[in-house]
Structures are given as C-alpha cells and as structure tokens.
Short mmCIF file of C-alpha atoms in Angstrom, two decimals:
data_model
loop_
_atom_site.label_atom_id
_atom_site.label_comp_id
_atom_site.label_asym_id
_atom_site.label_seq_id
_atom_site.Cartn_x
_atom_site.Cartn_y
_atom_site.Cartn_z
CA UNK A 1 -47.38 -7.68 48.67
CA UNK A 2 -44.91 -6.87 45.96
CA UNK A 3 -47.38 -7.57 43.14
CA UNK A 4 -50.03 -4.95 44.83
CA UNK A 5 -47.22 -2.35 45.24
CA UNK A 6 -46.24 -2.64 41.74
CA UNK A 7 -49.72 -2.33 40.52
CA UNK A 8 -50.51 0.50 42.48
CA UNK A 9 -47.42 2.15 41.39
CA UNK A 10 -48.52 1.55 37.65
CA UNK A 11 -52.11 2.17 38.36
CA UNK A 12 -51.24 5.69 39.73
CA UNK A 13 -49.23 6.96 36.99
CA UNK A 14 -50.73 5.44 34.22
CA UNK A 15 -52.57 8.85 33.63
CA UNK A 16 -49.80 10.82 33.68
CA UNK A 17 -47.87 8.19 31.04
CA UNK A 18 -50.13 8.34 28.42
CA UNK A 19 -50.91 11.97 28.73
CA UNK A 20 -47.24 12.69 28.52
CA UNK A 21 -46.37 9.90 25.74
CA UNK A 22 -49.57 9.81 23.13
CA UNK A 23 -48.35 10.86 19.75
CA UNK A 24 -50.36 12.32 16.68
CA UNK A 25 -50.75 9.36 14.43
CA UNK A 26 -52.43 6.40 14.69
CA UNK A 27 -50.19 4.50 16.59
CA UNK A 28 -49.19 5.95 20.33
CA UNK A 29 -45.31 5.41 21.91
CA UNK A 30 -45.69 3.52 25.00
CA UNK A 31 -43.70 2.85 28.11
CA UNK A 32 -42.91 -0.35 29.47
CA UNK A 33 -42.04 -0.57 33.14
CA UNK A 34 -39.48 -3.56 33.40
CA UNK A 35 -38.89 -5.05 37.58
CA UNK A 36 -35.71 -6.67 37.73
CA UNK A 37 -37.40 -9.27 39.68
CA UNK A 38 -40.61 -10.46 40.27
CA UNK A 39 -39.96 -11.44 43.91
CA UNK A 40 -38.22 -8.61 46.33
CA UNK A 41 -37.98 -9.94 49.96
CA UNK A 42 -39.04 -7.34 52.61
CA UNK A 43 -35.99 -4.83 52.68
CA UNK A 44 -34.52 -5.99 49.61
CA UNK A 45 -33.64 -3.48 46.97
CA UNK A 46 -35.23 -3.90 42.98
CA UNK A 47 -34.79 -1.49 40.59
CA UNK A 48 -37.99 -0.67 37.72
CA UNK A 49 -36.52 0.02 34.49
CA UNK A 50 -38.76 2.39 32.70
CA UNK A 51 -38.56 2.52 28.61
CA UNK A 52 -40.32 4.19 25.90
CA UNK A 53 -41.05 2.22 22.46
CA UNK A 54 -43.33 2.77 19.64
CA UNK A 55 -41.65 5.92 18.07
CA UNK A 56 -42.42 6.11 14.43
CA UNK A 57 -40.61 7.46 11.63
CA UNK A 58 -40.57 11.56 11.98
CA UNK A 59 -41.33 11.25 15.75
CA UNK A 60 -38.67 12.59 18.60
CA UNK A 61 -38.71 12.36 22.04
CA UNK A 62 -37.65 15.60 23.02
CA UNK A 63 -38.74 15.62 26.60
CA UNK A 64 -40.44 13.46 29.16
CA UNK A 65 -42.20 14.06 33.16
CA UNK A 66 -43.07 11.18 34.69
CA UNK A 67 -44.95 11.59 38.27
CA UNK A 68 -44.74 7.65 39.96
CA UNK A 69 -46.76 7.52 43.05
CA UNK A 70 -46.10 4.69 45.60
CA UNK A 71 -46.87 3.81 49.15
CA UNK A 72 -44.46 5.00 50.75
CA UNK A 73 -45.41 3.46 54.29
CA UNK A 74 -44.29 -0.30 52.08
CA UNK A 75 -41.39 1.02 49.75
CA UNK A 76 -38.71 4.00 49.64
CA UNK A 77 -37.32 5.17 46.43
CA UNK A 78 -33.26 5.56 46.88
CA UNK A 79 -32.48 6.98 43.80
CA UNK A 80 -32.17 6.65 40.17
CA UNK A 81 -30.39 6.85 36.85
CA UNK A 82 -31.09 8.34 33.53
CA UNK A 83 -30.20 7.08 30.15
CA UNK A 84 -28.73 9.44 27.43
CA UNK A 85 -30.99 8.75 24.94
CA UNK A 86 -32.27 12.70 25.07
CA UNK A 87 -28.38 13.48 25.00
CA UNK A 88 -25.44 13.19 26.72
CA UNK A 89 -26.16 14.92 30.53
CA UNK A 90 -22.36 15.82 30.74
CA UNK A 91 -21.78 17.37 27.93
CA UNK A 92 -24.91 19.61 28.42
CA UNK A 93 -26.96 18.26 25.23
CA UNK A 94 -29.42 17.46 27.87
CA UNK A 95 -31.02 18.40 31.64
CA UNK A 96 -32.54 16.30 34.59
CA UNK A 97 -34.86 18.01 35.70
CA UNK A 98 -35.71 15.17 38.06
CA UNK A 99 -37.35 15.93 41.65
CA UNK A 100 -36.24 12.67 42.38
CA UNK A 101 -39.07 11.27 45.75
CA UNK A 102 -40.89 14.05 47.61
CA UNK A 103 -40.50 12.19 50.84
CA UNK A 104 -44.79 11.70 50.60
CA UNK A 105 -44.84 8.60 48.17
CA UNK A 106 -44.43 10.52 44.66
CA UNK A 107 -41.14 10.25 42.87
CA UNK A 108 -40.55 12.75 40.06
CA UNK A 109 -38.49 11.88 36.81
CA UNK A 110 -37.74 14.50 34.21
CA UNK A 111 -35.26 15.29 31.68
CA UNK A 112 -35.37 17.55 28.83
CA UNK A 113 -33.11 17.25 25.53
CA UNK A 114 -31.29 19.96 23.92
CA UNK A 115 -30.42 18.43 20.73
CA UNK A 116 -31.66 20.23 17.48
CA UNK A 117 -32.12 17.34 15.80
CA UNK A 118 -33.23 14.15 17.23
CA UNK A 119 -34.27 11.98 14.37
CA UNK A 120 -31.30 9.60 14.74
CA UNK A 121 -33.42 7.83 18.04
CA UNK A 122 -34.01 4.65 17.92
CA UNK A 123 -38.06 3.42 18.08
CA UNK A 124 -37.28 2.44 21.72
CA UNK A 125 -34.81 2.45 24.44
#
C-alpha cells in the first residue's frame, strides 16, 4: 500500500519536477525524494525529505514550486519544513511561499530566495 502511494505521489509530480528543475547545460539538477522509512504502518506518521543535487558550477537555485499530488482518501499531509538553503526565512533573505495541502490531495511547496548572490550553494542539499 505504502509502495503504491509513494509511487503515485512521485508519478504525479514528476512533470512538474523536471519542468521546474532542468538547467541549460548538458547535465540537468535533479531531486531526490528520500522516505524516512520504507515501511509506515496504517496511521503512522513518515516524513519525505525532498533534495535538489546536480547544480553545476555558475548555476543557482534561486527559486523552486513543487505541486505533490497524493491520495488523499490513503494519506494526509500535516505539515512541513523548509531548509535555508535559498536563505535564512527569519532574517527575510528568503519567502515561503508554500500553500502547504489544499485539503483535495495536492500539497504545494514554494520558496523564493532573495539573496543577490547565490553562488556560494553547495551542488546539493
């Protein structure tokens, strides 16, 4: 059950992902969607850690929207947290812009960065 609701989760954005993450050169960033576990008992709580990798020299991340659609009859989304590798969100050098779940099976994450210069990032995180 939990290996079908994780591929239709990643099935159903994959789209969006690689729209929103293919760079110019030759060689595309990538996200990697990381389950804490690979076994979640019915009502248990897992997290998904979602990061991007493949950033070449001279590319930033300035920005990212990712649209995650889920049953939501088999799983509710109770929250989530953002790193601050855009920026720090409390000092204001970045913004979620996060819808967070829609209550209809899509969860919406979004943050944008306000830095000026963002070529310190690592390749991934």
């Amino acid at each position: 059950m939990y290996k079908e609701m994780k591929k239709q989760l990643i099935v159903g954005t994959t789209a969006l992902v690689i729209g929103g993450c293919i760079a110019a050169s030759s060689q595309a960033a990538f996200l990697t969607w990381d389950p804490t576990t690979n076994n979640v008992v019915v009502g248990e709580t897992f997290d998904v850690n979602i990061f991007v990798g493949g950033l070449q020299p001279g590319e930033d991340l300035a920005g990212f929207d990712i649209d995650a659609l889920f049953d939501n009859s088999m799983l509710d989304f109770s929250g989530y947290t953002l790193y601050d590798g855009l920026g720090d969100l409390a000092a204001f050098e970045a913004e979620d812009w996060s819808d967070g779940d829609d209550g209809y099976g899509l969860a919406n994450l979004t943050e944008v960065s306000y830095l000026y210069d963002l070529s310190a990032q690592p390749d991934s995180f």
